[in-house]
Amino acid sequence: MAQQQYQIDLGNLMAFDPHHQFPSIPSSREELAKECLQQGTKLVQAVADALFSLPSTENPDGPLVQLPPPTTKLPREKPLPKPSPPTKWELFAKKKGIQKRKKDKIVYDEQTGSWKRRHGYDRVNDDKDVPIIEAKMTDEPGGDPFAKRQAEKKQRVEKHEKHRLHNLKQAAKVGALPSHVQLAATSLPITGTQAAPRKVSKDELQNVAGMAATATASGGKFDKKLPGEKPPKHEKKYRKFLPVVEGSGMGSLEKQQTEKVLNKLISKNSHEILNVEKAVNMYNVKKDKKRKSQQGRPSSTASKLKPNKKPNKKSFKKGSSNKGNPSSSNKGKSR
């Protein structure tokens, strides 16, 4: 019943309901999402029912089903790539009738007597495996044959790179660059790409000229200036030094900086410098001593109210203090 109502393509795991219609236009986005979710659930259930109706084979992971070929043709995300133009070698091989044949990856090396790779690391006929190179009649006396081989190899690599860039240039003119080269086409040293050259701004030219002017031993100080040349901009920050003489303005900055550093160090290690428990105990002891001393002596107001027993201090003459006091007269006499 579900297969008759829906169009099911098991090859792409798709289902479509051609007869579905909204009874009324949804008033809000929430109602539209709810209706689409309900209809999508029915379509997924129809695809699952059709899958379980296919013949299956048993597997430790569960039953396996072979999907039929797809019946719906899906469009491509991107257009088909254009065929690249033939290279010079392909044109030459086609003209001469040279057929491309596949070569073996492993080749027997006669120098070492073993099988090696044709290309890459530890390849066959590697120059590093040749201990002695036989001299030829055309070789210059005193020349290094190993260095000559390295130079010839470098020339071959540069020649191949030049041919590769030329082929990319021809493909770019037709619009058939490979997909892995299209993103990096602007950075390749080839012409014919669609990326327009960027115009250098005036500020960039001034920066480059300033860098060239200061790229000397003296930093451009003793170089001759061109007519109309402006001094280079100093983009970096200037160093500020504190004044030598201390004063109320800038001269006090050194003192402030020193106090700031000391306060930071003291506050960081304050738990090691100050013993809080000992300081509290000393404060309590001093407070108790002060309170006891105040309790032992009378207050100043009470002493003012008490009458003075000796209102006037008597003045005594010399020698009058010995009269009437026998004990004092005996002092100082020898027996």
XYZ file of C-alpha atoms in Angstrom:
335
model
C 0.000 0.000 0.000
C 2.842 2.376 0.889
C 4.745 1.537 -2.331
C 1.645 2.324 -4.411
C 1.082 5.609 -2.583
C 4.738 6.756 -2.605
C 7.434 6.703 -5.263
C 10.361 4.808 -3.663
C 13.888 4.641 -5.079
C 15.828 2.145 -2.961
C 19.034 2.677 -4.976
C 19.256 6.234 -3.584
C 17.222 5.465 -0.426
C 14.659 8.063 -1.463
C 10.866 8.326 -1.254
C 8.516 10.915 -2.736
C 4.802 11.562 -2.306
C 3.438 13.148 -5.512
C -0.132 13.392 -4.169
C 0.623 15.327 -0.988
C -1.089 18.662 -0.571
C -1.439 20.992 2.386
C -5.074 21.234 3.497
C -4.481 24.886 4.317
C -1.569 27.252 4.105
C 0.371 27.109 7.413
C 0.014 30.326 9.376
C 3.419 30.070 11.066
C 6.810 28.475 10.568
C 6.245 26.111 13.507
C 3.131 24.606 11.886
C 5.010 24.152 8.581
C 7.926 22.397 10.336
C 5.502 20.151 12.234
C 3.667 19.136 9.038
C 6.944 18.439 7.198
C 8.199 16.341 10.120
C 5.057 14.221 10.123
C 5.196 13.660 6.368
C 8.941 12.909 6.497
C 8.347 10.276 9.184
C 5.856 8.503 6.908
C 8.317 8.545 3.985
C 11.172 7.150 6.114
C 8.864 4.387 7.360
C 7.954 3.530 3.750
C 11.656 3.257 2.819
C 12.295 0.991 5.846
C 9.351 -1.273 4.927
C 10.641 -1.571 1.362
C 14.131 -2.483 2.623
C 12.820 -5.266 4.840
C 10.866 -6.690 1.918
C 14.089 -7.321 -0.066
C 15.919 -10.693 0.188
C 18.663 -10.594 2.796
C 21.700 -12.635 3.777
C 22.808 -13.433 7.319
C 25.900 -11.790 8.755
C 27.439 -11.591 12.290
C 26.580 -7.889 12.294
C 22.993 -8.517 11.139
C 21.082 -9.049 7.890
C 22.584 -7.551 4.719
C 20.533 -6.358 1.758
C 21.753 -5.750 -1.797
C 20.281 -2.464 -2.993
C 18.836 -2.342 -6.524
C 20.259 0.127 -9.067
C 18.943 3.677 -8.652
C 16.102 4.824 -10.884
C 16.276 8.569 -10.211
C 18.994 10.557 -11.980
C 20.409 13.135 -9.608
C 22.013 16.298 -11.049
C 25.733 17.032 -10.605
C 26.793 19.631 -8.075
C 29.403 21.063 -10.478
C 29.667 20.986 -14.277
C 31.778 18.409 -16.069
C 35.450 19.385 -16.312
C 36.645 20.442 -19.737
C 39.226 18.199 -21.420
C 42.711 19.644 -21.106
C 44.638 20.325 -24.346
C 47.279 17.742 -25.303
C 50.851 18.406 -24.316
C 53.798 18.512 -26.708
C 54.799 14.976 -25.812
C 51.279 13.664 -26.377
C 51.172 15.312 -29.799
C 54.609 13.873 -30.678
C 53.661 10.387 -29.460
C 50.421 10.474 -31.451
C 52.290 11.569 -34.579
C 54.933 8.852 -34.237
C 52.487 6.186 -33.109
C 54.098 5.643 -29.709
C 51.869 3.634 -27.417
C 51.989 4.188 -23.679
C 52.842 0.982 -21.838
C 52.808 0.318 -18.129
C 56.214 -0.155 -16.500
C 57.020 -2.379 -13.560
C 57.548 -0.673 -10.194
C 60.333 -3.081 -9.177
C 63.485 -3.300 -11.339
C 66.631 -5.391 -10.960
C 69.705 -3.294 -10.111
C 72.889 -4.700 -11.640
C 75.182 -2.546 -9.500
C 73.963 -3.915 -6.165
C 72.525 -7.203 -7.442
C 69.116 -6.670 -5.855
C 65.580 -5.628 -6.775
C 64.780 -1.980 -6.145
C 62.099 0.571 -6.868
C 62.117 2.381 -10.174
C 61.564 5.793 -8.548
C 61.857 7.311 -5.078
C 64.076 6.480 -2.120
C 66.648 3.687 -2.603
C 65.810 3.526 -6.311
C 67.591 1.628 -9.026
C 70.724 3.142 -10.635
C 71.059 5.704 -7.871
C 74.090 7.974 -8.134
C 74.841 7.470 -4.439
C 75.462 3.758 -5.036
C 78.208 4.427 -7.600
C 81.591 4.530 -5.809
C 83.732 5.085 -8.942
C 82.869 6.860 -12.197
C 84.951 5.974 -15.225
C 86.516 8.989 -16.913
C 85.856 9.718 -20.577
C 88.089 11.172 -23.228
C 85.889 14.266 -23.471
C 86.046 15.043 -19.716
C 88.051 18.039 -18.591
C 91.065 17.209 -16.411
C 90.555 17.971 -12.732
C 86.764 18.048 -12.968
C 84.507 16.456 -10.389
C 82.256 13.865 -12.081
C 79.941 13.611 -9.059
C 79.331 17.366 -9.000
C 78.733 17.267 -12.756
C 76.069 14.606 -12.303
C 74.345 16.705 -9.619
C 74.346 19.740 -11.913
C 72.884 17.734 -14.813
C 70.174 16.364 -12.551
C 69.308 19.878 -11.369
C 69.032 21.046 -14.981
C 66.693 18.155 -15.822
C 64.430 18.991 -12.867
C 64.268 22.668 -13.871
C 63.446 21.684 -17.469
C 60.589 19.410 -16.374
C 59.205 22.114 -14.080
C 59.295 24.604 -16.958
C 57.368 22.195 -19.192
C 54.816 21.530 -16.436
C 54.122 25.229 -15.985
C 53.800 25.658 -19.749
C 51.201 22.901 -19.862
C 49.275 24.543 -17.040
C 49.390 27.824 -18.926
C 47.842 26.229 -22.008
C 45.173 24.516 -19.883
C 44.339 27.802 -18.121
C 43.732 29.519 -21.455
C 41.117 26.905 -22.344
C 39.673 26.896 -18.802
C 40.631 23.289 -18.089
C 42.871 23.619 -15.040
C 42.782 20.584 -12.736
C 40.633 20.943 -9.639
C 43.612 20.682 -7.286
C 45.356 23.532 -9.140
C 42.445 25.957 -9.459
C 42.717 27.178 -5.863
C 46.464 27.776 -6.141
C 46.430 29.174 -9.688
C 47.093 32.720 -8.524
C 50.346 31.705 -6.777
C 51.754 29.767 -9.738
C 54.372 31.510 -11.919
C 52.210 31.140 -15.051
C 50.339 33.667 -17.124
C 46.865 33.430 -18.538
C 45.098 32.982 -15.203
C 41.896 34.878 -14.549
C 43.233 36.504 -11.369
C 44.044 40.165 -12.091
C 47.353 41.507 -10.746
C 46.905 43.592 -7.617
C 47.935 47.232 -7.775
C 50.438 48.287 -5.144
C 49.204 51.157 -2.994
C 51.109 54.350 -2.206
C 51.555 53.461 1.465
C 53.091 50.093 0.601
C 55.564 51.776 -1.760
C 56.534 54.267 0.947
C 57.050 51.458 3.448
C 59.267 49.544 1.042
C 61.267 52.684 0.225
C 61.707 53.445 3.933
C 62.920 49.906 4.628
C 65.425 50.154 1.759
C 66.653 53.543 2.986
C 67.297 52.297 6.516
C 68.878 48.983 5.461
C 72.432 50.266 5.959
C 74.979 50.114 8.744
C 74.059 53.612 9.928
C 70.314 53.095 9.493
C 70.219 55.613 6.626
C 71.600 58.442 8.743
C 74.560 59.346 6.487
C 72.975 58.402 3.153
C 72.106 60.982 0.544
C 68.425 61.873 0.396
C 66.558 61.980 -2.877
C 64.653 65.158 -3.799
C 61.229 65.017 -2.177
C 62.073 61.970 -0.046
C 60.384 62.000 3.339
C 61.994 60.574 6.465
C 60.836 57.033 7.299
C 58.072 56.658 9.823
C 59.049 55.425 13.249
C 56.428 52.750 13.900
C 57.990 51.443 17.090
C 57.575 53.038 20.490
C 60.201 55.439 21.809
C 61.936 54.498 25.055
C 61.262 56.788 27.993
C 64.011 57.324 30.589
C 63.492 58.731 34.076
C 65.158 62.086 34.938
C 68.397 62.084 36.866
C 67.440 64.828 39.335
C 64.593 64.059 41.723
C 61.749 66.565 41.823
C 58.038 66.937 42.448
C 56.968 66.147 38.865
C 58.731 63.610 36.661
C 61.512 63.268 39.220
C 59.217 61.479 41.664
C 58.418 58.690 39.200
C 61.477 56.662 40.193
C 60.440 56.805 43.852
C 56.904 55.761 42.981
C 58.135 52.861 40.877
C 60.439 51.688 43.668
C 57.640 51.880 46.249
C 55.342 50.007 43.916
C 57.838 47.168 43.501
C 58.500 46.976 47.277
C 54.788 46.964 48.115
C 54.238 44.225 45.606
C 57.019 42.097 47.075
C 55.900 42.697 50.668
C 52.256 41.934 49.938
C 53.289 38.791 48.085
C 55.331 37.449 51.035
C 53.403 39.106 53.867
C 52.540 35.766 55.490
C 56.287 35.088 55.911
C 57.273 38.555 57.198
C 54.488 39.237 59.755
C 53.456 36.739 62.455
C 49.844 37.705 63.064
C 49.358 35.510 66.157
C 52.415 36.944 67.891
C 51.367 40.501 67.077
C 47.885 39.935 68.540
C 49.332 38.460 71.737
C 51.673 41.415 72.195
C 48.810 43.852 71.698
C 46.675 42.032 74.282
C 49.533 42.022 76.841
C 50.115 45.762 76.419
C 46.412 46.430 76.758
C 46.213 44.427 80.029
C 49.236 46.243 81.497
C 47.737 49.600 80.655
C 44.421 48.688 82.250
C 46.094 47.421 85.453
C 48.194 50.580 85.771
C 45.117 52.717 85.423
C 43.299 50.712 88.132
C 46.224 50.990 90.650
C 46.556 54.815 90.681
C 43.652 57.207 91.527
C 42.100 59.178 88.828
C 43.088 62.799 88.264
C 39.621 64.178 89.186
C 39.548 62.358 92.575
C 42.988 63.601 93.572
C 41.971 67.175 92.917
C 38.961 66.908 95.296
C 40.929 65.449 98.289
C 42.337 67.972 100.855
C 46.076 68.421 100.971
C 47.593 67.312 104.356
C 50.650 69.499 103.932
C 49.377 72.705 102.446
C 52.606 74.624 103.016
C 56.098 73.288 102.856
C 58.228 74.386 105.840
C 61.680 75.757 105.221
C 64.456 74.559 107.529
C 67.734 76.259 108.319
C 71.111 74.640 108.464
C 71.649 72.707 111.672
C 68.095 73.047 112.979
C 67.142 69.580 111.776
C 69.367 67.931 114.502
C 67.476 69.415 117.419
C 64.996 67.138 119.096
C 66.123 64.166 117.001
C 68.726 62.114 118.907
C 68.947 59.397 116.340
C 69.969 61.785 113.647
C 72.670 63.399 115.863
C 74.463 60.079 116.374
C 74.937 59.615 112.648
C 78.431 60.226 111.464
C 80.080 59.990 114.951
C 82.806 57.468 115.555
C 82.676 55.351 118.651
